[in-house]
Amino acid sequence: MKRITVEELLREDAAGIVIDIRSQEDYKKGTFPGAVRMDAAGIRESREILPKDRPLCFLCHTGGESDELVCELEEEGYDAYSVAGGYRDYLRYQLQNSLECAPSATDGVSHMKSASRLVDAAERSIIKKFRRELWCRFTKAVQEYELIQDGDRIAVCISGGKDSMLMAKLFQELYRHGRRNFELVFLVMNPGYNEANYQRILDNAKLLNVPITVFRSEIFNIVASEESSPCYLCARMRRGYLYSKAKELGCNKIALGHHYDDVIETILMGMLYGGQMQTMMPKLHSNNFEGMELIRPMYLIREKDIIHWAEYNDLHFIQCACRFTENCASCGGTEKGSKRAEIKRLIAFLAERDPVIESNIFRSAENVNLNTVVGWKQDGVRHHFLEEYDKQTE
């Protein structure tokens, strides 16, 4: 099976036809220069749509699906190649190229200045263009939920996705423009990312001028054999490792990048799949790490606004980098097919008919009337309405 790298494909003498076999939606968001789109299923059903007189270079998300297709086509005599690393590798090449661009012959501007302009624009857009959607909602959550106190040393936990990278930039802006009554550590855990995902995190941190501290764990290897609930185990272990490393670095808080949409999805997931009413709290004391606290300063920020900020600044982050999804051709390294994705689609469906539904779900966790609740649990103790029933009147 033959592969071709992104660098080889970008050469001027490259004669192959690039065929993007990702979804129409992904193709519209961005593709390789000059690439045409064809469905992999359509290609398998009818080879007649493929020319045999030129090399064919197939592009998918990570190279996995294109590898399979090329193996089939080679057996039938096609001069077919799989683009190594897929579209992700092309994005990584773009990012590295922007960081390593040569100095201009006319004005002597170096690649560092080019990168500096990009980070300046990204930072400025937080305060200017996205002030109401991002900055104001971030600072409102910090104040309303009292997330930062004098003397805090906060480990800003960066997974490499859009949410945590924006959170890092928001914290930098808060430190720059607000009261400097706290300290920051930008913490990245590598639980076993593949090389491309890990490099993307390092590149984006460098590009956005986020001084990260990196440490390694073996979480992906540990949960790989878990069959029943690997995602739950992975999430619990991640948090434990982050707490432990943050405490080792002298921090008393860890900050996670969960946003408004995560909150409302969690509420519905608990009801529909867990048979319970609970929410994702804006802050929590750790049960296992004394003196440590978890805060969620993105609590009031909508996911669509995070996406808009990233796209506006032409920033590309990793999505789900889990070992179970990173090479999945059907989801492209996202969480498609998960229970959370089902809930996300359900909320979107309902919100199309009544936009107030999302805010009502969010507020429902703030407006619980215990007089109309049959049972509840507090501090691990289960209570029932009959305990106080005879003392109440309608």
mmCIF file of N, CA, C and O in Angstrom, residues 1-3 17 19 38 42-58 66-82:
data_model
loop_
_atom_site.group_PDB
_atom_site.id
_atom_site.type_symbol
_atom_site.label_atom_id
_atom_site.label_comp_id
_atom_site.label_asym_id
_atom_site.label_seq_id
_atom_site.Cartn_x
_atom_site.Cartn_y
_atom_site.Cartn_z
ATOM 1 N N MET A 1 0.846 -1.186 0.000
ATOM 2 C CA MET A 1 0.000 0.000 0.000
ATOM 3 C C MET A 1 0.888 1.245 0.000
ATOM 4 O O MET A 1 1.793 1.367 0.822
ATOM 5 N N LYS A 2 0.610 2.174 -0.926
ATOM 6 C CA LYS A 2 1.469 3.348 -1.102
ATOM 7 C C LYS A 2 0.893 4.553 -0.367
ATOM 8 O O LYS A 2 -0.310 4.785 -0.379
ATOM 9 N N ARG A 3 1.790 5.302 0.252
ATOM 10 C CA ARG A 3 1.418 6.542 0.927
ATOM 11 C C ARG A 3 2.206 7.704 0.341
ATOM 12 O O ARG A 3 3.315 7.525 -0.155
ATOM 13 N N ILE A 17 -4.198 13.524 -8.562
ATOM 14 C CA ILE A 17 -5.489 14.123 -8.249
ATOM 15 C C ILE A 17 -5.785 13.838 -6.777
ATOM 16 O O ILE A 17 -5.759 12.679 -6.348
ATOM 17 N N ILE A 19 -8.265 13.459 -3.799
ATOM 18 C CA ILE A 19 -9.684 13.161 -3.610
ATOM 19 C C ILE A 19 -9.980 13.112 -2.117
ATOM 20 O O ILE A 19 -9.444 12.273 -1.388
ATOM 21 N N MET A 38 -15.278 13.063 -3.061
ATOM 22 C CA MET A 38 -16.039 11.892 -3.481
ATOM 23 C C MET A 38 -16.324 11.038 -2.251
ATOM 24 O O MET A 38 -15.508 10.966 -1.325
ATOM 25 N N GLY A 42 -19.391 5.598 -2.501
ATOM 26 C CA GLY A 42 -19.674 5.712 -3.920
ATOM 27 C C GLY A 42 -18.555 5.159 -4.768
ATOM 28 O O GLY A 42 -18.787 4.530 -5.809
ATOM 29 N N ILE A 43 -17.320 5.363 -4.332
ATOM 30 C CA ILE A 43 -16.161 4.839 -5.057
ATOM 31 C C ILE A 43 -16.182 3.317 -5.042
ATOM 32 O O ILE A 43 -15.890 2.659 -6.037
ATOM 33 N N ARG A 44 -16.539 2.755 -3.893
ATOM 34 C CA ARG A 44 -16.565 1.296 -3.780
ATOM 35 C C ARG A 44 -17.685 0.695 -4.636
ATOM 36 O O ARG A 44 -17.557 -0.415 -5.160
ATOM 37 N N GLU A 45 -18.786 1.426 -4.786
ATOM 38 C CA GLU A 45 -19.911 0.918 -5.577
ATOM 39 C C GLU A 45 -19.643 1.010 -7.077
ATOM 40 O O GLU A 45 -20.076 0.170 -7.845
ATOM 41 N N SER A 46 -18.929 2.052 -7.498
ATOM 42 C CA SER A 46 -18.697 2.256 -8.929
ATOM 43 C C SER A 46 -17.305 2.825 -9.167
ATOM 44 O O SER A 46 -17.052 3.997 -8.913
ATOM 45 N N ARG A 47 -16.398 1.973 -9.642
ATOM 46 C CA ARG A 47 -15.043 2.413 -9.916
ATOM 47 C C ARG A 47 -14.975 3.314 -11.166
ATOM 48 O O ARG A 47 -13.976 3.959 -11.420
ATOM 49 N N GLU A 48 -16.067 3.359 -11.942
ATOM 50 C CA GLU A 48 -16.047 4.094 -13.200
ATOM 51 C C GLU A 48 -15.830 5.592 -12.993
ATOM 52 O O GLU A 48 -15.427 6.293 -13.916
ATOM 53 N N ILE A 49 -16.116 6.092 -11.802
ATOM 54 C CA ILE A 49 -15.951 7.521 -11.556
ATOM 55 C C ILE A 49 -14.485 7.902 -11.356
ATOM 56 O O ILE A 49 -14.149 9.076 -11.302
ATOM 57 N N LEU A 50 -13.599 6.912 -11.273
ATOM 58 C CA LEU A 50 -12.182 7.173 -11.043
ATOM 59 C C LEU A 50 -11.390 7.063 -12.343
ATOM 60 O O LEU A 50 -11.524 6.072 -13.063
ATOM 61 N N PRO A 51 -10.546 8.070 -12.639
ATOM 62 C CA PRO A 51 -9.673 7.957 -13.815
ATOM 63 C C PRO A 51 -8.504 7.029 -13.529
ATOM 64 O O PRO A 51 -8.026 6.935 -12.397
ATOM 65 N N LYS A 52 -8.024 6.339 -14.570
ATOM 66 C CA LYS A 52 -6.895 5.426 -14.413
ATOM 67 C C LYS A 52 -5.610 5.970 -15.018
ATOM 68 O O LYS A 52 -4.573 5.325 -14.955
ATOM 69 N N ASP A 53 -5.697 7.175 -15.632
ATOM 70 C CA ASP A 53 -4.538 7.701 -16.339
ATOM 71 C C ASP A 53 -3.662 8.606 -15.476
ATOM 72 O O ASP A 53 -2.650 9.117 -15.942
ATOM 73 N N ARG A 54 -4.050 8.833 -14.209
ATOM 74 C CA ARG A 54 -3.263 9.698 -13.324
ATOM 75 C C ARG A 54 -3.225 9.117 -11.916
ATOM 76 O O ARG A 54 -4.140 8.371 -11.510
ATOM 77 N N PRO A 55 -2.198 9.460 -11.146
ATOM 78 C CA PRO A 55 -2.164 9.005 -9.753
ATOM 79 C C PRO A 55 -3.334 9.593 -8.971
ATOM 80 O O PRO A 55 -3.720 10.745 -9.183
ATOM 81 N N LEU A 56 -3.894 8.808 -8.060
ATOM 82 C CA LEU A 56 -5.021 9.235 -7.238
ATOM 83 C C LEU A 56 -4.568 9.279 -5.780
ATOM 84 O O LEU A 56 -4.087 8.269 -5.245
ATOM 85 N N CYS A 57 -4.710 10.426 -5.141
ATOM 86 C CA CYS A 57 -4.267 10.604 -3.754
ATOM 87 C C CYS A 57 -5.499 10.819 -2.881
ATOM 88 O O CYS A 57 -6.193 11.833 -3.027
ATOM 89 N N PHE A 58 -5.759 9.884 -1.977
ATOM 90 C CA PHE A 58 -6.988 9.921 -1.188
ATOM 91 C C PHE A 58 -6.719 10.509 0.204
ATOM 92 O O PHE A 58 -5.769 10.131 0.898
ATOM 93 N N SER A 66 -8.406 6.152 4.282
ATOM 94 C CA SER A 66 -7.780 6.210 2.950
ATOM 95 C C SER A 66 -6.827 5.035 2.750
ATOM 96 O O SER A 66 -6.696 4.518 1.637
ATOM 97 N N ASP A 67 -6.162 4.571 3.810
ATOM 98 C CA ASP A 67 -5.311 3.382 3.710
ATOM 99 C C ASP A 67 -6.118 2.177 3.231
ATOM 100 O O ASP A 67 -5.696 1.427 2.350
ATOM 101 N N GLU A 68 -7.292 1.990 3.843
ATOM 102 C CA GLU A 68 -8.131 0.837 3.492
ATOM 103 C C GLU A 68 -8.580 0.910 2.031
ATOM 104 O O GLU A 68 -8.545 -0.087 1.300
ATOM 105 N N LEU A 69 -9.002 2.119 1.621
ATOM 106 C CA LEU A 69 -9.500 2.279 0.258
ATOM 107 C C LEU A 69 -8.393 2.058 -0.767
ATOM 108 O O LEU A 69 -8.596 1.413 -1.801
ATOM 109 N N VAL A 70 -7.190 2.587 -0.474
ATOM 110 C CA VAL A 70 -6.068 2.445 -1.402
ATOM 111 C C VAL A 70 -5.679 0.973 -1.565
ATOM 112 O O VAL A 70 -5.345 0.536 -2.668
ATOM 113 N N CYS A 71 -5.712 0.217 -0.489
ATOM 114 C CA CYS A 71 -5.405 -1.217 -0.578
ATOM 115 C C CYS A 71 -6.346 -1.909 -1.566
ATOM 116 O O CYS A 71 -5.922 -2.752 -2.371
ATOM 117 N N GLU A 72 -7.633 -1.559 -1.528
ATOM 118 C CA GLU A 72 -8.602 -2.157 -2.444
ATOM 119 C C GLU A 72 -8.326 -1.746 -3.888
ATOM 120 O O GLU A 72 -8.381 -2.568 -4.811
ATOM 121 N N LEU A 73 -8.017 -0.439 -4.084
ATOM 122 C CA LEU A 73 -7.820 0.071 -5.437
ATOM 123 C C LEU A 73 -6.539 -0.455 -6.071
ATOM 124 O O LEU A 73 -6.480 -0.683 -7.282
ATOM 125 N N GLU A 74 -5.504 -0.653 -5.265
ATOM 126 C CA GLU A 74 -4.241 -1.176 -5.798
ATOM 127 C C GLU A 74 -4.432 -2.567 -6.382
ATOM 128 O O GLU A 74 -3.824 -2.906 -7.403
ATOM 129 N N GLU A 75 -5.272 -3.354 -5.749
ATOM 130 C CA GLU A 75 -5.524 -4.708 -6.240
ATOM 131 C C GLU A 75 -6.194 -4.693 -7.611
ATOM 132 O O GLU A 75 -6.119 -5.668 -8.353
ATOM 133 N N GLU A 76 -6.844 -3.573 -7.943
ATOM 134 C CA GLU A 76 -7.545 -3.465 -9.222
ATOM 135 C C GLU A 76 -6.746 -2.653 -10.233
ATOM 136 O O GLU A 76 -7.273 -2.255 -11.272
ATOM 137 N N GLY A 77 -5.483 -2.378 -9.930
ATOM 138 C CA GLY A 77 -4.607 -1.747 -10.901
ATOM 139 C C GLY A 77 -4.578 -0.240 -10.886
ATOM 140 O O GLY A 77 -3.951 0.382 -11.767
ATOM 141 N N TYR A 78 -5.194 0.409 -9.917
ATOM 142 C CA TYR A 78 -5.164 1.866 -9.850
ATOM 143 C C TYR A 78 -3.841 2.338 -9.246
ATOM 144 O O TYR A 78 -3.277 1.690 -8.345
ATOM 145 N N ASP A 79 -3.355 3.472 -9.739
ATOM 146 C CA ASP A 79 -2.158 4.109 -9.170
ATOM 147 C C ASP A 79 -2.628 4.993 -8.021
ATOM 148 O O ASP A 79 -2.779 6.206 -8.158
ATOM 149 N N ALA A 80 -2.878 4.374 -6.881
ATOM 150 C CA ALA A 80 -3.523 5.056 -5.753
ATOM 151 C C ALA A 80 -2.562 5.241 -4.587
ATOM 152 O O ALA A 80 -1.715 4.384 -4.314
ATOM 153 N N TYR A 81 -2.729 6.367 -3.895
ATOM 154 C CA TYR A 81 -1.903 6.713 -2.737
ATOM 155 C C TYR A 81 -2.810 7.179 -1.599
ATOM 156 O O TYR A 81 -3.835 7.827 -1.829
ATOM 157 N N SER A 82 -2.408 6.887 -0.383
ATOM 158 C CA SER A 82 -3.084 7.398 0.804
ATOM 159 C C SER A 82 -2.263 8.562 1.353
ATOM 160 O O SER A 82 -1.049 8.443 1.525
#
